[in-house]
């Protein structure tokens, strides 16, 4: 799955939402998140994000953000 990270906080762009083929972005308190159960790992959103906030979950150190994304997407 891809994961939205800190740089998204208070970002006003929605470019990622527009390109996602499966509509798996959800709104958190002050950022967008990706539902890890719905993301098909296509990678289309990553280069579209002006804040470079979207990363593949294969990057290191994303445990906290994976939690935030799952929580706001109401996976739990
Ligand atoms: Fe949507 Fe693809 Fe980004 Fe996953 S990787 S959030 S499916 S655009």
Coordinates of N, CA, C and O and ligand atoms in Angstrom, one line a residue:
X1 N 0.8 -1.2 0.0 CA 0.0 0.0 0.0 C 0.9 1.3 0.0 O 2.0 1.2 0.4
X2 N 0.3 2.3 -0.4 CA 1.0 3.6 -0.3 C 0.4 4.3 1.0 O -0.6 4.0 1.5
X3 N 1.2 5.2 1.5 CA 0.9 5.8 2.8 C 1.1 7.4 2.7 O 2.1 7.8 2.1
X4 N 0.1 8.1 3.3 CA 0.3 9.6 3.3 C 1.0 9.9 4.6 O 0.7 9.4 5.7
X5 N 2.0 10.9 4.5 CA 2.8 11.2 5.7 C 2.7 12.7 6.0 O 1.9 13.4 5.5
X6 N 3.5 13.1 7.0 CA 3.5 14.4 7.6 C 3.3 15.6 6.7 O 2.6 16.5 7.0
X7 N 3.9 15.5 5.5 CA 3.9 16.7 4.7 C 2.5 17.0 4.2 O 2.2 18.1 3.6
X8 N 1.6 16.1 4.3 CA 0.2 16.3 3.9 C -0.6 17.2 4.8 O -1.6 17.8 4.5
X9 N -0.1 17.3 6.1 CA -0.9 18.1 7.1 C -1.1 19.5 6.6 O -0.2 20.2 6.3
X10 N -2.4 19.8 6.6 CA -2.9 21.2 6.2 C -2.6 21.5 4.7 O -2.7 22.6 4.3
X11 N -2.2 20.5 4.0 CA -2.0 20.7 2.5 C -3.4 20.9 1.9 O -4.4 20.2 2.3
X12 N -3.6 21.8 1.0 CA -4.9 22.0 0.4 C -5.1 21.4 -1.0 O -6.1 21.5 -1.6
X13 N -4.1 20.7 -1.4 CA -4.2 20.1 -2.8 C -4.9 18.8 -2.7 O -4.8 18.1 -1.7
X14 N -5.6 18.5 -3.8 CA -6.4 17.2 -3.8 C -6.0 16.4 -5.1 O -6.8 15.6 -5.5
X15 N -4.9 16.7 -5.6 CA -4.4 16.1 -6.9 C -4.5 14.5 -6.8 O -4.9 13.8 -7.7
X16 N -4.0 14.0 -5.6 CA -4.0 12.6 -5.4 C -5.4 12.0 -5.5 O -5.6 10.9 -6.1
X17 N -6.3 12.6 -4.9 CA -7.7 12.1 -4.8 C -8.2 12.0 -6.3 O -8.9 11.0 -6.6
X18 N -7.9 13.0 -7.1 CA -8.4 13.0 -8.5 C -7.8 11.9 -9.3 O -8.5 11.4 -10.2
X19 N -6.6 11.5 -9.1 CA -6.0 10.5 -9.9 C -6.2 9.0 -9.5 O -6.1 8.1 -10.2
X20 N -6.5 8.8 -8.2 CA -6.6 7.5 -7.7 C -7.8 6.7 -8.3 O -8.9 7.1 -8.3
X21 N -7.4 5.6 -9.0 CA -8.4 4.8 -9.8 C -9.4 4.1 -8.9 O -10.5 3.7 -9.4
X22 N -9.1 3.9 -7.6 CA -10.1 3.1 -6.8 C -10.6 4.0 -5.6 O -11.3 3.5 -4.7
X23 N -10.4 5.3 -5.7 CA -11.0 6.2 -4.7 C -10.7 5.8 -3.3 O -11.7 5.8 -2.4
X24 N -9.5 5.6 -3.0 CA -9.2 5.1 -1.6 C -8.7 6.1 -0.7 O -8.1 5.8 0.4
X25 N -8.8 7.4 -1.1 CA -8.3 8.5 -0.1 C -9.5 8.8 0.8 O -10.7 8.9 0.3
X26 N -9.2 9.1 2.0 CA -10.2 9.5 3.0 C -9.7 10.7 3.7 O -8.5 11.0 3.8
X27 N -10.6 11.5 4.3 CA -10.2 12.7 5.0 C -10.0 12.4 6.5 O -10.9 11.9 7.2
X28 N -8.8 12.8 7.0 CA -8.5 12.7 8.4 C -8.8 14.1 9.0 O -9.5 14.9 8.4
X29 N -8.3 14.3 10.2 CA -8.6 15.6 10.9 C -8.0 16.8 10.1 O -8.7 17.8 9.9
X30 N -6.8 16.6 9.7 CA -6.1 17.8 9.0 C -5.2 17.3 7.9 O -4.3 18.0 7.4
X31 N -5.5 16.1 7.4 CA -4.8 15.5 6.3 C -5.6 14.5 5.6 O -6.6 14.0 6.1
X32 N -5.1 14.1 4.4 CA -5.8 13.0 3.7 C -5.1 11.7 4.1 O -3.9 11.7 4.5
X33 N -5.7 10.6 4.0 CA -5.1 9.3 4.2 C -5.5 8.3 3.1 O -6.5 8.5 2.4
X34 N -4.8 7.2 3.1 CA -5.1 6.1 2.1 C -5.5 4.9 2.9 O -4.9 4.5 3.9
X35 N -6.6 4.3 2.4 CA -7.1 3.1 3.0 C -6.3 1.9 2.5 O -6.3 1.6 1.4
X36 N -5.5 1.3 3.4 CA -4.5 0.3 3.0 C -5.2 -1.0 2.5 O -4.6 -1.7 1.7
X37 N -6.5 -1.2 2.8 CA -7.2 -2.3 2.3 C -7.7 -2.1 0.9 O -8.0 -3.1 0.2
X38 N -7.8 -0.9 0.5 CA -8.4 -0.6 -0.8 C -7.3 -0.2 -1.8 O -7.5 -0.3 -3.0
X39 N -6.2 0.3 -1.4 CA -5.1 0.8 -2.3 C -4.6 -0.4 -3.1 O -4.3 -1.5 -2.5
X40 N -4.5 -0.3 -4.4 CA -4.1 -1.4 -5.2 C -2.6 -1.2 -5.6 O -2.1 -1.9 -6.5
X41 N -1.9 -0.3 -4.9 CA -0.5 -0.1 -5.2 C -0.1 0.3 -6.6 O 1.0 -0.1 -7.1
X42 N -0.9 1.1 -7.2 CA -0.6 1.4 -8.6 C 0.4 2.5 -8.7 O 1.1 2.6 -9.7
X43 N 0.6 3.3 -7.6 CA 1.7 4.3 -7.6 C 1.4 5.6 -8.3 O 2.2 6.5 -8.4
X44 N 0.2 5.7 -8.9 CA -0.2 6.9 -9.7 C -0.2 8.2 -8.8 O 0.2 9.3 -9.3
X45 N -0.6 8.1 -7.6 CA -0.7 9.3 -6.7 C 0.6 9.9 -6.3 O 0.8 11.1 -6.1
X46 N 1.6 9.0 -6.2 CA 2.9 9.5 -5.6 C 3.5 10.7 -6.3 O 3.8 11.7 -5.7
X47 N 3.7 10.7 -7.7 CA 4.2 11.8 -8.3 C 3.3 13.0 -8.4 O 3.7 14.1 -8.7
X48 N 2.0 12.8 -8.2 CA 1.0 13.9 -8.3 C 1.0 14.7 -7.1 O 0.4 15.8 -7.1
X49 N 1.5 14.3 -6.0 CA 1.4 15.0 -4.7 C 2.4 16.2 -4.7 O 3.6 16.0 -4.7
X50 N 1.9 17.4 -4.6 CA 2.8 18.6 -4.7 C 3.6 18.7 -3.4 O 4.7 19.3 -3.4
X51 N 3.2 18.1 -2.3 CA 3.9 18.1 -1.0 C 4.9 16.9 -0.9 O 5.6 16.8 0.1
X52 N 4.9 16.0 -1.8 CA 5.7 14.8 -1.7 C 5.4 14.0 -0.4 O 6.3 13.6 0.2
X53 N 4.1 14.0 -0.1 CA 3.7 13.4 1.2 C 3.4 11.9 1.0 O 3.2 11.2 2.1
X54 N 3.3 11.4 -0.2 CA 2.9 10.0 -0.4 C 4.1 9.1 -0.7 O 4.8 9.4 -1.6
X55 N 4.2 8.1 0.1 CA 5.3 7.2 0.0 C 4.8 5.7 -0.1 O 3.8 5.4 0.5
X56 N 5.6 4.8 -0.7 CA 5.2 3.4 -0.7 C 5.6 2.9 0.7 O 6.5 3.4 1.3
X57 N 4.8 1.9 1.2 CA 5.1 1.4 2.6 C 6.4 0.6 2.7 O 6.7 0.1 3.8
X58 N 7.1 0.5 1.6 CA 8.4 -0.2 1.7 C 9.5 0.7 2.2 O 10.6 0.2 2.5
X59 N 9.2 2.0 2.3 CA 10.2 2.9 2.9 C 10.3 2.6 4.4 O 9.3 2.2 5.0
X60 N 11.5 2.9 5.0 CA 11.7 2.8 6.4 C 11.0 3.8 7.2 O 10.7 4.9 6.7
X61 N 10.7 3.5 8.5 CA 10.2 4.5 9.4 C 8.8 5.0 9.2 O 8.4 6.1 9.7
X62 N 7.9 4.2 8.6 CA 6.6 4.7 8.3 C 5.5 4.1 9.3 O 4.3 4.3 9.1
X63 N 6.0 3.3 10.3 CA 5.0 2.6 11.1 C 3.9 3.6 11.7 O 2.7 3.3 11.7
X64 N 4.4 4.7 12.2 CA 3.4 5.7 12.7 C 2.4 6.2 11.7 O 1.2 6.3 12.0
X65 N 2.9 6.4 10.5 CA 2.0 6.9 9.5 C 1.1 5.8 8.9 O -0.1 6.1 8.5
X66 N 1.5 4.6 8.9 CA 0.6 3.5 8.5 C -0.5 3.4 9.5 O -1.7 3.2 9.1
X67 N -0.2 3.6 10.8 CA -1.3 3.6 11.8 C -2.2 4.7 11.6 O -3.5 4.6 11.7
X68 N -1.7 5.9 11.3 CA -2.6 7.1 11.1 C -3.5 6.9 9.9 O -4.7 7.2 10.0
X69 N -2.9 6.4 8.9 CA -3.7 6.1 7.7 C -4.8 5.1 7.9 O -6.0 5.3 7.6
X70 N -4.5 4.0 8.6 CA -5.5 3.0 8.9 C -6.6 3.5 9.8 O -7.8 3.2 9.6
X71 N -6.1 4.3 10.8 CA -7.1 4.8 11.8 C -8.1 5.8 11.1 O -9.3 5.6 11.3
X72 N -7.6 6.7 10.3 CA -8.5 7.7 9.7 C -9.4 7.1 8.6 O -10.5 7.6 8.3
X73 N -8.8 6.0 8.0 CA -9.6 5.4 6.9 C -10.6 4.4 7.5 O -11.4 3.7 6.8
X74 N -10.6 4.3 8.9 CA -11.5 3.5 9.6 C -11.4 2.0 9.3 O -12.4 1.3 9.2
X75 N -10.2 1.6 9.1 CA -9.9 0.2 8.8 C -10.1 -0.6 10.1 O -10.5 -1.8 10.1
X76 N -9.8 0.1 11.2 CA -9.9 -0.6 12.5 C -11.3 -0.4 13.1 O -11.9 0.6 13.1
Ligands
LIG1 FE1 -4.8 5.1 -5.1 FE2 -2.9 4.0 -6.6 FE3 -2.3 5.9 -4.8 FE4 -3.1 3.4 -4.0 S1 -1.2 3.9 -5.1 S2 -3.8 5.4 -3.2 S3 -4.6 2.9 -5.6 S4 -3.5 6.1 -6.7

